[in-house]
mmCIF file of C-alpha atoms in Angstrom:
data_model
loop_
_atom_site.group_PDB
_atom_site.id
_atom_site.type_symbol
_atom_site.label_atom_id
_atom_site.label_comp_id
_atom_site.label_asym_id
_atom_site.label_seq_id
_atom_site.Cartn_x
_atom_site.Cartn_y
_atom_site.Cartn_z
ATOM 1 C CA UNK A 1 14.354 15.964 -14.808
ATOM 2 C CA UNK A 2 15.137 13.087 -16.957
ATOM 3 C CA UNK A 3 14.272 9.826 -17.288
ATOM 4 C CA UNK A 4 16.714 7.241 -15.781
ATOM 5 C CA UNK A 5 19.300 5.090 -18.014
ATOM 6 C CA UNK A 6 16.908 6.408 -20.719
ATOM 7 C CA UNK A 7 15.569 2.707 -20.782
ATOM 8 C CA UNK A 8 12.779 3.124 -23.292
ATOM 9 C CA UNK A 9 10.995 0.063 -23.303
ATOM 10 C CA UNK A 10 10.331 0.530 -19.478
ATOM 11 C CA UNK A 11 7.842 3.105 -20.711
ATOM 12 C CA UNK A 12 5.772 0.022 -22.077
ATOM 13 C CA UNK A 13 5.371 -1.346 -19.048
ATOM 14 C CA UNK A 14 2.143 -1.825 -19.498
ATOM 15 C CA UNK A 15 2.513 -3.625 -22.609
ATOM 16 C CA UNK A 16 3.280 -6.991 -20.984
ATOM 17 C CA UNK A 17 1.205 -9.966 -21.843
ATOM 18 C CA UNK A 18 1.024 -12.911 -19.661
ATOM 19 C CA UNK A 19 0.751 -16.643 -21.368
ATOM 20 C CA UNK A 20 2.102 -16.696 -24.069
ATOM 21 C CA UNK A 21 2.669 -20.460 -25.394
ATOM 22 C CA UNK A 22 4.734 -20.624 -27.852
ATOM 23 C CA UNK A 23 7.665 -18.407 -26.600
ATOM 24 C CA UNK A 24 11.459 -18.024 -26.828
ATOM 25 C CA UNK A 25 12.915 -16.196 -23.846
ATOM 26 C CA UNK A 26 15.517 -14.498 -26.865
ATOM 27 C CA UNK A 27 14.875 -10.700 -26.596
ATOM 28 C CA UNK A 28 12.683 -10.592 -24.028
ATOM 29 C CA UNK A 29 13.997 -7.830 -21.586
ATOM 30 C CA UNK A 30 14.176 -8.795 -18.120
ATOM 31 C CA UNK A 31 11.490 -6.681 -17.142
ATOM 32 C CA UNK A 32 8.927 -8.804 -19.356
ATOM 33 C CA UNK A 33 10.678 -11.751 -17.343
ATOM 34 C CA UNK A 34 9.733 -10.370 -13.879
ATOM 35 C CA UNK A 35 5.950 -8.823 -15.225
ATOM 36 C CA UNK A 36 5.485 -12.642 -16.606
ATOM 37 C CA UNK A 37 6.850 -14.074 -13.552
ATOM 38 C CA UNK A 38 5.307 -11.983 -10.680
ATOM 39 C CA UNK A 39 1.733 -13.003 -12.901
ATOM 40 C CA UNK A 40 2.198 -16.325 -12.481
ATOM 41 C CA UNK A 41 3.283 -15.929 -8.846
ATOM 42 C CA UNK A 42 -0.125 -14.244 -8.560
ATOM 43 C CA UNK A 43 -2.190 -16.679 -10.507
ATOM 44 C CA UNK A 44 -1.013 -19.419 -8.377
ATOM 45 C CA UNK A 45 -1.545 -17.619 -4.995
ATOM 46 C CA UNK A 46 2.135 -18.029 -3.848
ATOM 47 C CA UNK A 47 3.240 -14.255 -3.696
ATOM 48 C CA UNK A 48 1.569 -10.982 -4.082
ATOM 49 C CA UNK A 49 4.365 -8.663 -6.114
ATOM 50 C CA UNK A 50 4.046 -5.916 -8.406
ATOM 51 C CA UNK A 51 5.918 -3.365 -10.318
ATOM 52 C CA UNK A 52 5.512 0.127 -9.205
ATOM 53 C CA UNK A 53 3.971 2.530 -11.998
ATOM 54 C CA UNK A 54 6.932 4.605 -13.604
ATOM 55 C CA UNK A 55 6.831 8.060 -12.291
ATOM 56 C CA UNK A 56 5.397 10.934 -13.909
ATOM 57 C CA UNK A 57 5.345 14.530 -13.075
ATOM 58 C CA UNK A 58 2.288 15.683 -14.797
ATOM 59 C CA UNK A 59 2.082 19.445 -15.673
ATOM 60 C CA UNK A 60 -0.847 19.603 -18.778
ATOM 61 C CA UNK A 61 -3.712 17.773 -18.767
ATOM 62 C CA UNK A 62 -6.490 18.165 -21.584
ATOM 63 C CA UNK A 63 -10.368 17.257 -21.469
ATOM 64 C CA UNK A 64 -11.514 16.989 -24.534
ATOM 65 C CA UNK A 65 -15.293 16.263 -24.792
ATOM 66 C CA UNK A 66 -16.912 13.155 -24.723
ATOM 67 C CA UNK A 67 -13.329 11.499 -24.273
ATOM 68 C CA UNK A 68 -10.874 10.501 -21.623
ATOM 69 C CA UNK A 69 -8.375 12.676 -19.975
ATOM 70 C CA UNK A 70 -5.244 13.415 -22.316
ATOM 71 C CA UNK A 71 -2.359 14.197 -20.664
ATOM 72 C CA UNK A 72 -0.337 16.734 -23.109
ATOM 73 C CA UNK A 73 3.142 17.314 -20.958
ATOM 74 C CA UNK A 74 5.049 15.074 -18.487
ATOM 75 C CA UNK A 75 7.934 14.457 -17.357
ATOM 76 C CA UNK A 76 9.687 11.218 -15.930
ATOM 77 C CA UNK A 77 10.691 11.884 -12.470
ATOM 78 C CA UNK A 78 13.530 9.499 -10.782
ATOM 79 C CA UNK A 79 12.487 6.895 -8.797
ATOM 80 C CA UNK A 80 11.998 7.509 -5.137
ATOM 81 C CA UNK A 81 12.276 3.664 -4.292
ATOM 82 C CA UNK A 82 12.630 0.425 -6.083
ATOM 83 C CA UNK A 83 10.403 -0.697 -8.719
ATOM 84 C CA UNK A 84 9.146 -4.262 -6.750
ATOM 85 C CA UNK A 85 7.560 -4.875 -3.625
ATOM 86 C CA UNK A 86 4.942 -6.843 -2.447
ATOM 87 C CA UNK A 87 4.338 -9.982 -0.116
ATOM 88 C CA UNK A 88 5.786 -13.302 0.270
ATOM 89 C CA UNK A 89 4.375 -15.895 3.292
ATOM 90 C CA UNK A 90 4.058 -12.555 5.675
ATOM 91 C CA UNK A 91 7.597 -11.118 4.465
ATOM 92 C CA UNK A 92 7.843 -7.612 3.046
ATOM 93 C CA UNK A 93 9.463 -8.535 -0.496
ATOM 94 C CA UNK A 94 11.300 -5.624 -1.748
ATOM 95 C CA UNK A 95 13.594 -5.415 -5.172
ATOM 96 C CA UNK A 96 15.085 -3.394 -7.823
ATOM 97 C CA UNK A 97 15.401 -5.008 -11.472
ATOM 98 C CA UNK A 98 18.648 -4.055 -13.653
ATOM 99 C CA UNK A 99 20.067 -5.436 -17.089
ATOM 100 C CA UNK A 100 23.518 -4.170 -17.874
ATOM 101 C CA UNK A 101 25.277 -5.078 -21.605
ATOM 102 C CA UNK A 102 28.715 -5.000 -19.790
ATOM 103 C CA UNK A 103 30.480 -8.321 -20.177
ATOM 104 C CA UNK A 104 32.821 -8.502 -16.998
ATOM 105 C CA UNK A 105 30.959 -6.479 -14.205
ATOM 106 C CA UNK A 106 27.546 -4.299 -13.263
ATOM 107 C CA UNK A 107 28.663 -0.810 -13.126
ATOM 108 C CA UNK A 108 26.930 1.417 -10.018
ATOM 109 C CA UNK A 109 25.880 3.715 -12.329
ATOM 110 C CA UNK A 110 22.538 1.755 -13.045
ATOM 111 C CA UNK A 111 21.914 2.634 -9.346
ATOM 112 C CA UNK A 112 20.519 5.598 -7.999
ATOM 113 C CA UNK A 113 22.040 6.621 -4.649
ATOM 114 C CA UNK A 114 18.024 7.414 -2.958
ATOM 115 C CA UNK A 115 17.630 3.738 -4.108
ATOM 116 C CA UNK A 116 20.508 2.642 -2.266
ATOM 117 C CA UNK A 117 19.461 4.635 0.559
ATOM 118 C CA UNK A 118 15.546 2.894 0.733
ATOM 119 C CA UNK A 119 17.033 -0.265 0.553
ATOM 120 C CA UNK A 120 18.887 -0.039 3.890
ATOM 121 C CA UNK A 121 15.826 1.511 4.944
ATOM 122 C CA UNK A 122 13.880 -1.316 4.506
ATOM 123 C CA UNK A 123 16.525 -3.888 5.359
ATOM 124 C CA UNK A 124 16.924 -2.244 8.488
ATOM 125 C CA UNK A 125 13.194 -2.822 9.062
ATOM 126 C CA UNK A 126 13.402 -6.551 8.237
ATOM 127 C CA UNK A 127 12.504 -6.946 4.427
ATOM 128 C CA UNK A 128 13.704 -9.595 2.548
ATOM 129 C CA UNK A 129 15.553 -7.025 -0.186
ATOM 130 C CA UNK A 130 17.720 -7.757 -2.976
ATOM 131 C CA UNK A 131 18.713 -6.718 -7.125
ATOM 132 C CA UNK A 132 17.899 -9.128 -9.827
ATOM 133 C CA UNK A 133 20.867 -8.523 -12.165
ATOM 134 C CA UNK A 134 20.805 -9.668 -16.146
ATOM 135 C CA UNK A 135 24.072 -9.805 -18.030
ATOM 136 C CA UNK A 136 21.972 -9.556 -21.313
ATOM 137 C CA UNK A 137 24.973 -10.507 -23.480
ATOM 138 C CA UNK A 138 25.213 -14.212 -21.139
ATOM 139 C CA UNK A 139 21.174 -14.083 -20.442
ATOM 140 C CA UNK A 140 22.548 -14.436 -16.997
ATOM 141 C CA UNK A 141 20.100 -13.498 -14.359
ATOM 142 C CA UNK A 142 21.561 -13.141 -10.918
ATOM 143 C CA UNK A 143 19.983 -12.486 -7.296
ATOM 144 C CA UNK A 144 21.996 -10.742 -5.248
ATOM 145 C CA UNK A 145 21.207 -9.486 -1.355
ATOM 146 C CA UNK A 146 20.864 -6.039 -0.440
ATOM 147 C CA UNK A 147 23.009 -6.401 2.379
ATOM 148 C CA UNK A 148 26.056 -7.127 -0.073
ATOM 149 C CA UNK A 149 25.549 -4.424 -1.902
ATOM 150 C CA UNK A 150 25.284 -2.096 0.675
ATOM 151 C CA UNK A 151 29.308 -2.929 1.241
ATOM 152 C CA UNK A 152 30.597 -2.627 -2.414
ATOM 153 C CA UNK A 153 28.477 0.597 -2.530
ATOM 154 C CA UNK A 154 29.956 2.087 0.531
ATOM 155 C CA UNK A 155 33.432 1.166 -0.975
ATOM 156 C CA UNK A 156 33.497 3.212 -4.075
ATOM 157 C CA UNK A 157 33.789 6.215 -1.677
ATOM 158 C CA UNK A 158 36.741 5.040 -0.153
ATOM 159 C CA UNK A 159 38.389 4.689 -3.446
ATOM 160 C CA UNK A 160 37.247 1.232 -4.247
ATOM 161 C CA UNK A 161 35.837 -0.087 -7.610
ATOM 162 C CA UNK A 162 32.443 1.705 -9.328
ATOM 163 C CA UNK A 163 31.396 -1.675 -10.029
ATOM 164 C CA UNK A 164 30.590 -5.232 -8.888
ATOM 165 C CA UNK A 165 32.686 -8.055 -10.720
ATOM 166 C CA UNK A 166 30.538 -10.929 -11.949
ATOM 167 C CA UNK A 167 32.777 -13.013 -10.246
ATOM 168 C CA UNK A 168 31.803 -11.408 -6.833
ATOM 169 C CA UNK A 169 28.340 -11.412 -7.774
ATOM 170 C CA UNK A 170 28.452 -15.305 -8.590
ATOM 171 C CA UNK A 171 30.284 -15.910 -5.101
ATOM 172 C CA UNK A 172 27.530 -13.622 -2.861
ATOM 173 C CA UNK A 173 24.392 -13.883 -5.104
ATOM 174 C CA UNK A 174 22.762 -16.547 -6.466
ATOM 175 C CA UNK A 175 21.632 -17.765 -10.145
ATOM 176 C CA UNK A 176 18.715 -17.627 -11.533
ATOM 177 C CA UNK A 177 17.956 -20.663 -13.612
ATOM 178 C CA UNK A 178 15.029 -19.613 -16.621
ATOM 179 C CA UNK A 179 12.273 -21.346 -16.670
ATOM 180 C CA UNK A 180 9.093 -21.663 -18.842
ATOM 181 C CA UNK A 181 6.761 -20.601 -16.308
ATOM 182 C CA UNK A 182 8.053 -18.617 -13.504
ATOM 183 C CA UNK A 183 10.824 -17.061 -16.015
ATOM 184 C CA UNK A 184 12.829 -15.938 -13.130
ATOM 185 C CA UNK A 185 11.138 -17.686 -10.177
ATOM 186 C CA UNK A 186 13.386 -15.631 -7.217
ATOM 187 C CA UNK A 187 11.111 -16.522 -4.897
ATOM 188 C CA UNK A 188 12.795 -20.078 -4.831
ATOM 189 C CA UNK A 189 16.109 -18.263 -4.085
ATOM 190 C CA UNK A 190 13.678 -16.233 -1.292
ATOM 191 C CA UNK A 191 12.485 -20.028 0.085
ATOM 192 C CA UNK A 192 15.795 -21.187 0.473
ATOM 193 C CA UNK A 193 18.016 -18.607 1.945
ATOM 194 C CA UNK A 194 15.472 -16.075 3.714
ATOM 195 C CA UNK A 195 12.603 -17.933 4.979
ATOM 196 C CA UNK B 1 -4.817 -13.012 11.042
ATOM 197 C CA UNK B 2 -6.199 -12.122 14.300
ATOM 198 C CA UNK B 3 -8.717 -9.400 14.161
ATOM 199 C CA UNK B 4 -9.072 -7.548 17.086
ATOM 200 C CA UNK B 5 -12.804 -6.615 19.033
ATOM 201 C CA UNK B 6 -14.211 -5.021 21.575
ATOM 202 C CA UNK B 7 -11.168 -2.576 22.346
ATOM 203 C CA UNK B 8 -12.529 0.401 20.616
ATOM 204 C CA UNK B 9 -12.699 2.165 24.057
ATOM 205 C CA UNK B 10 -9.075 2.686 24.824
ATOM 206 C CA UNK B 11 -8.629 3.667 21.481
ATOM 207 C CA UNK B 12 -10.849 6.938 22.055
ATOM 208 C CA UNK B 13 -9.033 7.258 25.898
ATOM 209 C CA UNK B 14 -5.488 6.994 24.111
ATOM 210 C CA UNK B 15 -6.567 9.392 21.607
ATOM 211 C CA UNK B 16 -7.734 12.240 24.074
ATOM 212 C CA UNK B 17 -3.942 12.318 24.925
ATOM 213 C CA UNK B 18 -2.681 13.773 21.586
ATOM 214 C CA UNK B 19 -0.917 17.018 21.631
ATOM 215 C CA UNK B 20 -3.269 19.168 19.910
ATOM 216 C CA UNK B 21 -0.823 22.381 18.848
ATOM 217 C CA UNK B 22 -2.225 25.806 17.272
ATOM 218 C CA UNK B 23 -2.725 24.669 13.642
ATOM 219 C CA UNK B 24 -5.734 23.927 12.038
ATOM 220 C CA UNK B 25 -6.219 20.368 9.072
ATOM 221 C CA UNK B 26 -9.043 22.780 7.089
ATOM 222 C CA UNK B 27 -8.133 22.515 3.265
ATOM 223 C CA UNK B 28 -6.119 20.123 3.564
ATOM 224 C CA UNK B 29 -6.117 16.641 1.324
ATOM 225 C CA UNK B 30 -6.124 13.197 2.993
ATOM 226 C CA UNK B 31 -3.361 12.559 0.258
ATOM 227 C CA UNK B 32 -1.140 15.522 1.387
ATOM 228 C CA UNK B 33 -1.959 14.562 5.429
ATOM 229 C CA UNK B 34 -0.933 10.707 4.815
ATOM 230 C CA UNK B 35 2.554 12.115 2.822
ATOM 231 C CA UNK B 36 3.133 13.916 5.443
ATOM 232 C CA UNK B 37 2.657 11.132 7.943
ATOM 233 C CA UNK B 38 4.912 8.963 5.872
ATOM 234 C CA UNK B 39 7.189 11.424 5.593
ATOM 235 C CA UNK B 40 7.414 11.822 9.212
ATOM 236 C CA UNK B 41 7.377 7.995 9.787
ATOM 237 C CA UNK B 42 10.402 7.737 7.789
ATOM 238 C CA UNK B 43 12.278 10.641 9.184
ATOM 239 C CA UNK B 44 11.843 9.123 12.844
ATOM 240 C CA UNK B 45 12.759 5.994 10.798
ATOM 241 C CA UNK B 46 9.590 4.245 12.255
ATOM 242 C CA UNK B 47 8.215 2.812 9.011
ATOM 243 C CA UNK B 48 9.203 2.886 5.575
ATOM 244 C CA UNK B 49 5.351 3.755 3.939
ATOM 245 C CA UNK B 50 5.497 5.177 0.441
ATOM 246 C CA UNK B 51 2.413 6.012 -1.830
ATOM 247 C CA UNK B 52 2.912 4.361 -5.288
ATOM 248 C CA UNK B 53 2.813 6.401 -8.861
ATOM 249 C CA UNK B 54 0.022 7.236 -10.567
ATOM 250 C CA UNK B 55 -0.530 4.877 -13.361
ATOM 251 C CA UNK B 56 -0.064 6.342 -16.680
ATOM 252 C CA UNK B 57 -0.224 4.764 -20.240
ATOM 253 C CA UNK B 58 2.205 6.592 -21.907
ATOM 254 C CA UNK B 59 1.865 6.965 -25.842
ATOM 255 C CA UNK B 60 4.262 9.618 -27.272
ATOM 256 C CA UNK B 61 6.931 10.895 -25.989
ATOM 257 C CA UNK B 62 9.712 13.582 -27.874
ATOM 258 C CA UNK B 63 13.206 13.625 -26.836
ATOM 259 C CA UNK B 64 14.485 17.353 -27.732
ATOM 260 C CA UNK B 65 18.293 17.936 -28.336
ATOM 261 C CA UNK B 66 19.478 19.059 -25.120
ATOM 262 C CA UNK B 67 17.312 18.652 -23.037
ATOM 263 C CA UNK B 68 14.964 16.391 -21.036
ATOM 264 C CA UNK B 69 12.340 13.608 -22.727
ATOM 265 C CA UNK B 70 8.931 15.458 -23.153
ATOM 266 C CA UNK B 71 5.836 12.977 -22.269
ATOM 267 C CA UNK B 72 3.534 14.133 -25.381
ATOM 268 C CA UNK B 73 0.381 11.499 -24.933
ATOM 269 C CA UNK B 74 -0.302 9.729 -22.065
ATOM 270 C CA UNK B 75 -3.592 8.234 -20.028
ATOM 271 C CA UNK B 76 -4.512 7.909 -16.797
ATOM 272 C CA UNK B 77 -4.648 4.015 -16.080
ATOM 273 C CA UNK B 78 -6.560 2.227 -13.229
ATOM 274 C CA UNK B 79 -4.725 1.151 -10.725
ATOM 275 C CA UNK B 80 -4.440 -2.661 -10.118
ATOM 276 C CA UNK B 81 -3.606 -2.306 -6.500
ATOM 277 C CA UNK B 82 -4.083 0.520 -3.545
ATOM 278 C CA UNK B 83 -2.221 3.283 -3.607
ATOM 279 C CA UNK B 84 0.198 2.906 -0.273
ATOM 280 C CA UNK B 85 2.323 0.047 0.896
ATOM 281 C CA UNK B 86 5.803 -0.577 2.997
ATOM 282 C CA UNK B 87 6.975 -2.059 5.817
ATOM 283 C CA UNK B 88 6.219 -1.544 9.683
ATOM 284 C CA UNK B 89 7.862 -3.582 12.122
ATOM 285 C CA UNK B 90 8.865 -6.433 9.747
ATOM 286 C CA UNK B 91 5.187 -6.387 8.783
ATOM 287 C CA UNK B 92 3.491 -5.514 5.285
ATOM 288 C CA UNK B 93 1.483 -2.878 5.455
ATOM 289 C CA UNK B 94 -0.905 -2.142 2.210
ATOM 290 C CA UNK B 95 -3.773 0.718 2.424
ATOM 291 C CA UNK B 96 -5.914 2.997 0.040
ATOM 292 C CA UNK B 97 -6.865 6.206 1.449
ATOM 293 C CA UNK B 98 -10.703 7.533 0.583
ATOM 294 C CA UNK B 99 -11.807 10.985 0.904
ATOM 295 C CA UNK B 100 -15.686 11.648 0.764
ATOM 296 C CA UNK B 101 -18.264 14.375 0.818
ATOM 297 C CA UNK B 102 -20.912 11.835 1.888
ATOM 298 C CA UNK B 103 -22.756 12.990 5.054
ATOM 299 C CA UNK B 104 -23.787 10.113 6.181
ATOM 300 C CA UNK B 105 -21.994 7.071 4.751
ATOM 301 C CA UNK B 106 -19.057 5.566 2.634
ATOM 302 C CA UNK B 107 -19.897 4.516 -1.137
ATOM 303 C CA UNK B 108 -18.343 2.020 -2.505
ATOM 304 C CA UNK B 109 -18.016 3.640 -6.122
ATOM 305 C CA UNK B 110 -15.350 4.955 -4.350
ATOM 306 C CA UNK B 111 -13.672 1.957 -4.752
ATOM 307 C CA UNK B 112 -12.786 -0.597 -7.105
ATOM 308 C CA UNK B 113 -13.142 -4.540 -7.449
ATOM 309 C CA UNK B 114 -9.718 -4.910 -8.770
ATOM 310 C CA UNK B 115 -8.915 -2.989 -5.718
ATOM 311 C CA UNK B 116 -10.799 -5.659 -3.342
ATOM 312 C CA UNK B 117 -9.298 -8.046 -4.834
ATOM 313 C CA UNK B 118 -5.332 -7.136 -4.156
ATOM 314 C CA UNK B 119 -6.682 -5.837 -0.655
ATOM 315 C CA UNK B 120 -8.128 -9.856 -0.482
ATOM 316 C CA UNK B 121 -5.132 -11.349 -1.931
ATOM 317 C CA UNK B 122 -2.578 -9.638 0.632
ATOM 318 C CA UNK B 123 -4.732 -9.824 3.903
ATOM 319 C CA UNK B 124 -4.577 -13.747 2.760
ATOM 320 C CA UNK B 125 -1.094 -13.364 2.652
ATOM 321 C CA UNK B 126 -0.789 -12.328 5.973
ATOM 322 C CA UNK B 127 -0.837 -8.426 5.462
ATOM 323 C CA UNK B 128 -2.135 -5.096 7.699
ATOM 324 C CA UNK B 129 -4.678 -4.174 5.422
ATOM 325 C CA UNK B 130 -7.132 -0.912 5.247
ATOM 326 C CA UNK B 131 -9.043 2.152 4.444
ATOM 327 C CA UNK B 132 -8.605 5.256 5.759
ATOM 328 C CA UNK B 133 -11.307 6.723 5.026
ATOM 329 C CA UNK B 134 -12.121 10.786 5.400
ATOM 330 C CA UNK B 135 -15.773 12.398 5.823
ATOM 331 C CA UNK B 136 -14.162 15.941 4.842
ATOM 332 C CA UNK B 137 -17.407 17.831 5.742
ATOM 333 C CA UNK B 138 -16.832 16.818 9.467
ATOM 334 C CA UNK B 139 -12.926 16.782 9.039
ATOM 335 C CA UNK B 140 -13.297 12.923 10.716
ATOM 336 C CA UNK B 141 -10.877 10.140 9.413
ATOM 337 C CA UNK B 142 -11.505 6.860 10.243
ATOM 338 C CA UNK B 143 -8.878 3.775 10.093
ATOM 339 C CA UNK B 144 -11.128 0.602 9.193
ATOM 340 C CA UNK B 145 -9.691 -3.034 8.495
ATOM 341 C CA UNK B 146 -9.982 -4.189 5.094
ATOM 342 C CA UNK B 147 -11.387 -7.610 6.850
ATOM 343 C CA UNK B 148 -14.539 -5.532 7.707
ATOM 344 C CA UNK B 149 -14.966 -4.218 4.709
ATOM 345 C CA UNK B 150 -15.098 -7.478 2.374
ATOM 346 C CA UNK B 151 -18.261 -8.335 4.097
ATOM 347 C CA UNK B 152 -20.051 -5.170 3.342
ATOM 348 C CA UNK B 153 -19.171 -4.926 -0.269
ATOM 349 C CA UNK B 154 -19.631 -8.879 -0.544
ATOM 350 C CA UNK B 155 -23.445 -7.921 0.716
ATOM 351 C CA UNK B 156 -24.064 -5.562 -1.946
ATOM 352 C CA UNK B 157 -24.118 -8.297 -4.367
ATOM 353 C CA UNK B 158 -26.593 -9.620 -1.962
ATOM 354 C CA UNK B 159 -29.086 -7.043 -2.144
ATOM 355 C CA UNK B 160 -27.060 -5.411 0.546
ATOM 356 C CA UNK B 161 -26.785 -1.549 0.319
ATOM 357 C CA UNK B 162 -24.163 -0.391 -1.408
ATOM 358 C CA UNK B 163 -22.368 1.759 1.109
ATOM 359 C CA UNK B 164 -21.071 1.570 4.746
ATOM 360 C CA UNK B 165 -22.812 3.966 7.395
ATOM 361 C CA UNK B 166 -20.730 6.324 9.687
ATOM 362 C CA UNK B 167 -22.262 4.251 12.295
ATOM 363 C CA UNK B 168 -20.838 1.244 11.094
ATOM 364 C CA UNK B 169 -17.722 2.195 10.192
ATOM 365 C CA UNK B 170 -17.466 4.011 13.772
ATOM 366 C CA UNK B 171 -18.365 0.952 15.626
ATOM 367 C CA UNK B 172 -15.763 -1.436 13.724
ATOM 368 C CA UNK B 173 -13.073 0.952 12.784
ATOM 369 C CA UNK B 174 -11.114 3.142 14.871
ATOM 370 C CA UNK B 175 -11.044 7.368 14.742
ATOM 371 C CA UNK B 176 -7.609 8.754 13.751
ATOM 372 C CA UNK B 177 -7.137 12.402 15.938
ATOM 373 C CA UNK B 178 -5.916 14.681 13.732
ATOM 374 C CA UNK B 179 -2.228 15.851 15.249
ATOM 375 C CA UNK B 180 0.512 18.051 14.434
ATOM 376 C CA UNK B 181 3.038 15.905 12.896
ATOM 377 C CA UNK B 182 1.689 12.776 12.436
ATOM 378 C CA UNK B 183 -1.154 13.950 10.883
ATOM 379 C CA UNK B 184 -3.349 10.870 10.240
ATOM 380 C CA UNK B 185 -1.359 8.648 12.960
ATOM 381 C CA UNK B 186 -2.245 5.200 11.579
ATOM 382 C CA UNK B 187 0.646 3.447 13.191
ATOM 383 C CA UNK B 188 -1.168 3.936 16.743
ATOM 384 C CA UNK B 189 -4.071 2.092 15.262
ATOM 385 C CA UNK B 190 -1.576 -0.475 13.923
ATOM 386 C CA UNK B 191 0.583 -0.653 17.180
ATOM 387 C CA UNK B 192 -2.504 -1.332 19.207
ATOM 388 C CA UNK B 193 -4.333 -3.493 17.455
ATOM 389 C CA UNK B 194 -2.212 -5.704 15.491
ATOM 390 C CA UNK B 195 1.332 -5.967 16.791
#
């Protein structure tokens, strides 16, 4: 087993702190964005979201005395689902997160195929369910529905392109505008076009 | 959110019903009964139910040549919500599962505030909220709404005790019959008294 897109800062997920003032969205990986964003969500009482804990297949745990649990070997297991889910206005809100460095399209390969698969699960059971994509080189941050992805996806095996072109993406999906607060406030997208 | 009364007797007259095959539930978790009820849930593709990761802090972690990232250091982290959520008939579904030894009643240091609080902040939201909640010495698991249980750990603060009674808990929750391959059939609860 190995850890997917060997993303480390994902491992800090933890790390997160909410309000901070005096901030420059520059760096910040779109992760932070959505931690930041689904805290303020909270805080104001309009959506209940959170990220799911990375997965970890334990195998050695220590006990030393008089101290917490250590846990000596793991290993990062893939993802079974996405990372996000949660509740918006009695909607099952579910998402996966991705940042891609490539300048003219976001390559499939950031997706797992299991992923693919629970998102047409829960579609099919009436989520609202869609990617946030970041084109970290344009700090472009894009939501785009499940329900297109499902086509390009199914495409690939019929010979079509590994990829979606941000041109397609900016045609079916929707932009993200930053913001101070509610860094990428998707839930507006969500108000407008699902509920 | 409608809570529903008084229609705990056709619960127990539904459940007499349940094909009981040769196969016994001794030594076995409530964990590894509910994964197997999801599991079968999603297979029938009746709901998509998944139990979230175990939170882990992770410290140190080695990355060997040729071969897969070694978790070193790591903790065990609380978790800021309950363990299982998904989707059921277009509806959010969010539950923690308890096991205790308890004879007689249900302590709360089984459970956590943070843990009220998410289970607070989605029934607001318009979720199916609960406990299931296992007395392994009599092999008995009990569905019980998360509504009901606010008020009993709110009284606790009150000089209220600080654990439910199996009488309670069998007068406003509902018995789960232990079956063959829905083990912990929670969706029947669901189905009858929510949807």
């Amino acid at each position: 087993m190995h850890y997917p897109n060997g993303k480390k800062q994902s491992v800090n997920a933890a790390s997160t702190s909410v309000n901070e003032t005096i901030y420059s969205n520059r760096g910040m990986t779109l992760e932070a964005d959505i931690n930041a964003t689904n805290q303020f969500y909270l805080q104001t009482n309009q959506a209940i979201i959170h990220k799911k804990p990375t997965p970890v297949q334990i195998v050695r745990v220590d006990y030393p005395r008089r101290s917490a649990a250590v846990i000596k070997e793991a290993y990062f297991k893939q993802a079974s689902t996405t990372d996000y889910n949660g509740i918006y206005k009695g909607r099952y809100i579910d998402f996966e997160a991705k940042e891609t460095k490539n300048k003219t399209s976001f390559p499939f390969h950031n997706i797992h195929e299991h992923q693919i698969d629970h998102m047409k699960q829960v579609v099919e059971h009436g989520a609202i369910c869609f990617i946030l994509i970041r084109f970290s080189l344009y700090q472009k941050t894009y939501f785009y529905p499940a329900e297109r992805l499902f086509d390009h996806w199914e495409n690939q095996f019929n010979g079509g392109r590994k990829s979606i072109s941000i041109k397609t993406i900016e045609k079916e999906g929707y932009i993200i505008p930053i913001q101070y607060q509610a860094r990428v406030d998707y839930l507006k997208i969500i108000e407008q076009y699902y509920i």
